[in-house]
PDB file of C-alpha atoms in Angstrom:
ATOM      1  CA  UNK A 125      17.170 215.151  69.917  1.00  0.00           C
ATOM      2  CA  UNK A 126      14.347 217.561  70.474  1.00  0.00           C
ATOM      3  CA  UNK A 127      15.482 220.832  72.026  1.00  0.00           C
ATOM      4  CA  UNK A 128      12.093 221.509  73.579  1.00  0.00           C
ATOM      5  CA  UNK A 129      12.064 218.152  75.373  1.00  0.00           C
ATOM      6  CA  UNK A 130      15.618 218.681  76.583  1.00  0.00           C
ATOM      7  CA  UNK A 131      14.832 222.131  78.011  1.00  0.00           C
ATOM      8  CA  UNK A 132      11.608 220.860  79.567  1.00  0.00           C
ATOM      9  CA  UNK A 133      13.468 217.899  81.065  1.00  0.00           C
ATOM     10  CA  UNK A 134      16.145 220.206  82.471  1.00  0.00           C
ATOM     11  CA  UNK A 135      13.553 222.479  84.097  1.00  0.00           C
ATOM     12  CA  UNK A 136      11.579 219.540  85.477  1.00  0.00           C
ATOM     13  CA  UNK A 137      14.747 217.916  86.782  1.00  0.00           C
ATOM     14  CA  UNK A 138      15.740 221.103  88.604  1.00  0.00           C
ATOM     15  CA  UNK A 139      12.233 221.448  90.030  1.00  0.00           C
ATOM     16  CA  UNK A 140      11.988 217.846  91.230  1.00  0.00           C
ATOM     17  CA  UNK A 141      15.502 217.781  92.674  1.00  0.00           C
ATOM     18  CA  UNK A 142      14.962 221.074  94.499  1.00  0.00           C
ATOM     19  CA  UNK A 143      11.687 219.738  95.936  1.00  0.00           C
ATOM     20  CA  UNK A 144      13.443 216.581  97.135  1.00  0.00           C
ATOM     21  CA  UNK A 145      16.228 218.549  98.790  1.00  0.00           C
ATOM     22  CA  UNK A 146      13.766 221.015 100.356  1.00  0.00           C
ATOM     23  CA  UNK A 147      11.699 218.169 101.827  1.00  0.00           C
ATOM     24  CA  UNK A 148      14.853 216.642 103.308  1.00  0.00           C
ATOM     25  CA  UNK A 149      15.919 219.988 104.773  1.00  0.00           C
ATOM     26  CA  UNK A 150      12.417 220.584 106.121  1.00  0.00           C
ATOM     27  CA  UNK A 151      12.426 217.163 107.757  1.00  0.00           C
ATOM     28  CA  UNK A 152      15.793 217.802 109.399  1.00  0.00           C
ATOM     29  CA  UNK A 153      14.698 221.246 110.559  1.00  0.00           C
ATOM     30  CA  UNK A 154      11.456 219.891 111.960  1.00  0.00           C
ATOM     31  CA  UNK A 155      13.276 217.141 113.852  1.00  0.00           C
ATOM     32  CA  UNK A 156      15.779 219.632 115.276  1.00  0.00           C
ATOM     33  CA  UNK A 157      13.022 222.067 116.281  1.00  0.00           C
ATOM     34  CA  UNK A 158      10.946 219.298 117.827  1.00  0.00           C
ATOM     35  CA  UNK A 159      13.907 217.846 119.718  1.00  0.00           C
ATOM     36  CA  UNK A 160      14.736 221.233 121.243  1.00  0.00           C
ATOM     37  CA  UNK A 161      11.115 222.007 122.043  1.00  0.00           C
ATOM     38  CA  UNK A 162      10.557 218.712 123.825  1.00  0.00           C
ATOM     39  CA  UNK A 163      13.904 217.957 125.400  1.00  0.00           C
ATOM     40  CA  UNK A 164      12.899 214.546 126.701  1.00  0.00           C
ATOM     41  CA  UNK A 165      12.452 213.286 123.109  1.00  0.00           C
ATOM     42  CA  UNK A 166      15.905 214.437 121.956  1.00  0.00           C
ATOM     43  CA  UNK A 167      17.473 211.004 122.496  1.00  0.00           C
ATOM     44  CA  UNK A 168      14.728 209.401 120.400  1.00  0.00           C
ATOM     45  CA  UNK A 169      15.212 211.842 117.524  1.00  0.00           C
ATOM     46  CA  UNK A 170      19.029 211.895 117.361  1.00  0.00           C
ATOM     47  CA  UNK A 171      19.072 208.802 115.182  1.00  0.00           C
ATOM     48  CA  UNK A 172      16.321 210.209 112.936  1.00  0.00           C
ATOM     49  CA  UNK A 173      18.260 213.465 112.457  1.00  0.00           C
ATOM     50  CA  UNK A 174      21.469 211.597 111.588  1.00  0.00           C
ATOM     51  CA  UNK A 175      19.587 209.298 109.218  1.00  0.00           C
ATOM     52  CA  UNK A 176      17.956 212.214 107.385  1.00  0.00           C
ATOM     53  CA  UNK A 177      21.313 214.004 107.037  1.00  0.00           C
ATOM     54  CA  UNK A 178      22.795 210.805 105.607  1.00  0.00           C
ATOM     55  CA  UNK A 179      19.898 210.494 103.134  1.00  0.00           C
ATOM     56  CA  UNK A 180      20.306 214.148 102.160  1.00  0.00           C
ATOM     57  CA  UNK A 181      23.990 213.622 101.369  1.00  0.00           C
ATOM     58  CA  UNK A 182      23.257 210.487  99.330  1.00  0.00           C
ATOM     59  CA  UNK A 183      20.422 212.148  97.409  1.00  0.00           C
ATOM     60  CA  UNK A 184      22.458 215.283  96.677  1.00  0.00           C
ATOM     61  CA  UNK A 185      25.421 213.276  95.384  1.00  0.00           C
ATOM     62  CA  UNK A 186      23.106 211.098  93.303  1.00  0.00           C
ATOM     63  CA  UNK A 187      21.337 214.085  91.778  1.00  0.00           C
ATOM     64  CA  UNK A 188      24.712 215.597  90.931  1.00  0.00           C
ATOM     65  CA  UNK A 189      25.699 212.318  89.239  1.00  0.00           C
ATOM     66  CA  UNK A 190      22.551 212.393  87.106  1.00  0.00           C
ATOM     67  CA  UNK A 191      23.887 215.585  85.550  1.00  0.00           C
ATOM     68  CA  UNK A 192      26.687 213.446  84.080  1.00  0.00           C
ATOM     69  CA  UNK A 193      24.189 211.066  82.497  1.00  0.00           C
ATOM     70  CA  UNK A 194      24.734 207.988  84.642  1.00  0.00           C
ATOM     71  CA  UNK A 195      21.762 205.703  84.092  1.00  0.00           C
ATOM     72  CA  UNK A 196      22.361 203.439  87.110  1.00  0.00           C
ATOM     73  CA  UNK A 197      21.915 206.384  89.487  1.00  0.00           C
ATOM     74  CA  UNK A 198      18.341 206.774  88.248  1.00  0.00           C
ATOM     75  CA  UNK A 199      17.574 203.176  89.184  1.00  0.00           C
ATOM     76  CA  UNK A 200      19.230 203.662  92.560  1.00  0.00           C
ATOM     77  CA  UNK A 201      17.134 206.774  93.231  1.00  0.00           C
ATOM     78  CA  UNK A 202      13.932 205.016  92.178  1.00  0.00           C
ATOM     79  CA  UNK A 203      14.649 202.212  94.652  1.00  0.00           C
ATOM     80  CA  UNK A 204      15.600 204.720  97.377  1.00  0.00           C
ATOM     81  CA  UNK A 205      12.486 206.850  96.877  1.00  0.00           C
ATOM     82  CA  UNK A 206      10.279 203.758  96.744  1.00  0.00           C
ATOM     83  CA  UNK A 207      11.661 202.539 100.059  1.00  0.00           C
ATOM     84  CA  UNK A 208      11.352 205.993 101.619  1.00  0.00           C
ATOM     85  CA  UNK A 209       7.746 206.216 100.374  1.00  0.00           C
ATOM     86  CA  UNK A 210       7.041 202.822 101.895  1.00  0.00           C
ATOM     87  CA  UNK A 211       8.499 203.876 105.254  1.00  0.00           C
ATOM     88  CA  UNK A 212       6.652 207.190 105.145  1.00  0.00           C
ATOM     89  CA  UNK A 213       3.366 205.367 104.526  1.00  0.00           C
ATOM     90  CA  UNK A 214       4.249 202.958 107.304  1.00  0.00           C
ATOM     91  CA  UNK A 215       4.883 205.959 109.570  1.00  0.00           C
ATOM     92  CA  UNK A 216       1.473 207.412 108.746  1.00  0.00           C
ATOM     93  CA  UNK A 217      -0.269 204.149 109.540  1.00  0.00           C
ATOM     94  CA  UNK A 218       1.840 203.669 112.667  1.00  0.00           C
ATOM     95  CA  UNK A 219       0.876 207.087 114.036  1.00  0.00           C
ATOM     96  CA  UNK A 220      -2.765 206.111 114.068  1.00  0.00           C
ATOM     97  CA  UNK A 221      -1.820 203.314 116.484  1.00  0.00           C
ATOM     98  CA  UNK A 222       1.028 205.065 118.271  1.00  0.00           C
ATOM     99  CA  UNK A 223       0.017 207.087 121.292  1.00  0.00           C
ATOM    100  CA  UNK A 224       3.141 209.031 122.240  1.00  0.00           C
ATOM    101  CA  UNK A 225       3.492 212.657 121.206  1.00  0.00           C
ATOM    102  CA  UNK A 226       6.845 212.271 119.474  1.00  0.00           C
ATOM    103  CA  UNK A 227       5.662 209.638 117.002  1.00  0.00           C
ATOM    104  CA  UNK A 228       2.384 211.391 116.339  1.00  0.00           C
ATOM    105  CA  UNK A 229       3.831 214.808 115.539  1.00  0.00           C
ATOM    106  CA  UNK A 230       7.065 213.972 113.786  1.00  0.00           C
ATOM    107  CA  UNK A 231       5.913 211.121 111.606  1.00  0.00           C
ATOM    108  CA  UNK A 232       2.433 212.229 110.617  1.00  0.00           C
ATOM    109  CA  UNK A 233       3.014 215.762 109.343  1.00  0.00           C
ATOM    110  CA  UNK A 234       6.347 215.116 107.715  1.00  0.00           C
ATOM    111  CA  UNK A 235       5.254 211.855 106.117  1.00  0.00           C
ATOM    112  CA  UNK A 236       2.445 213.563 104.228  1.00  0.00           C
ATOM    113  CA  UNK A 237       4.958 215.810 102.463  1.00  0.00           C
ATOM    114  CA  UNK A 238       7.375 212.977 101.871  1.00  0.00           C
ATOM    115  CA  UNK A 239       4.821 210.702 100.255  1.00  0.00           C
ATOM    116  CA  UNK A 240       3.688 213.347  97.779  1.00  0.00           C
ATOM    117  CA  UNK A 241       7.172 214.526  96.788  1.00  0.00           C
ATOM    118  CA  UNK A 242       8.674 211.048  96.541  1.00  0.00           C
ATOM    119  CA  UNK A 243       5.750 209.802  94.427  1.00  0.00           C
ATOM    120  CA  UNK A 244       6.175 212.789  92.103  1.00  0.00           C
ATOM    121  CA  UNK A 245       9.889 212.053  91.816  1.00  0.00           C
ATOM    122  CA  UNK A 246       9.297 208.349  91.104  1.00  0.00           C
ATOM    123  CA  UNK A 247       6.808 209.238  88.367  1.00  0.00           C
ATOM    124  CA  UNK A 248       9.218 211.778  86.920  1.00  0.00           C
ATOM    125  CA  UNK A 249      12.245 209.463  86.917  1.00  0.00           C
ATOM    126  CA  UNK A 250      10.301 206.490  85.521  1.00  0.00           C
ATOM    127  CA  UNK A 251       7.847 207.891  82.998  1.00  0.00           C
ATOM    128  CA  UNK A 252       8.897 211.368  81.871  1.00  0.00           C
ATOM    129  CA  UNK A 253       9.861 211.430  78.202  1.00  0.00           C
ATOM    130  CA  UNK A 254      11.477 214.838  78.576  1.00  0.00           C
ATOM    131  CA  UNK A 255      13.656 213.586  81.424  1.00  0.00           C
ATOM    132  CA  UNK A 256      14.828 210.638  79.313  1.00  0.00           C
ATOM    133  CA  UNK A 257      15.736 213.008  76.482  1.00  0.00           C
ATOM    134  CA  UNK A 258      17.567 215.249  78.944  1.00  0.00           C
ATOM    135  CA  UNK A 259      19.580 212.270  80.247  1.00  0.00           C
ATOM    136  CA  UNK A 260      20.494 211.244  76.671  1.00  0.00           C
ATOM    137  CA  UNK A 261      21.618 214.811  75.985  1.00  0.00           C
ATOM    138  CA  UNK A 262      23.651 214.949  79.206  1.00  0.00           C
ATOM    139  CA  UNK A 263      25.308 211.635  78.404  1.00  0.00           C
ATOM    140  CA  UNK A 264      26.309 212.705  74.893  1.00  0.00           C
ATOM    141  CA  UNK A 265      27.454 216.100  76.170  1.00  0.00           C
ATOM    142  CA  UNK A 266      29.604 214.486  78.872  1.00  0.00           C
ATOM    143  CA  UNK A 267      31.146 211.988  76.446  1.00  0.00           C
ATOM    144  CA  UNK A 268      31.922 214.797  73.966  1.00  0.00           C
ATOM    145  CA  UNK A 269      33.731 216.733  76.681  1.00  0.00           C
ATOM    146  CA  UNK A 270      35.645 213.625  77.756  1.00  0.00           C
ATOM    147  CA  UNK A 271      36.682 212.797  74.184  1.00  0.00           C
ATOM    148  CA  UNK A 272      37.799 216.389  73.503  1.00  0.00           C
ATOM    149  CA  UNK A 273      40.027 216.332  76.603  1.00  0.00           C
ATOM    150  CA  UNK A 274      41.911 213.215  75.411  1.00  0.00           C
TER     151      UNK A 274
END
């Protein structure tokens, strides 16, 4: 295993995962701010806030599981980010038709960030050679620790 690829994969993984978590936190913060600013839209955004918190918990647990070298988590995250990219693009196209202020503000500005970050993460998880080397290293490191404990 190439040490340079492993270190590069580790740094890229930390960068991509921190970007994903920051986008989720930004989305939650924006929804909370918007719901308190426009109190009549709070009932519409309660479900969105709960859904984003649920996604944040799932993504954080999945990213923590990648550190152990689980390969199936990568496929799960690729499917999750692909679906979230699809819904973000759908939200952008819907806001051009939608006329109410809640849909226009919340979906349009947040969806632009989501699409970029999720596409970067999909490219990283699918095609990065350094990330694949990092996952191989993590898997062998985790199995060595498990075998030394037995």
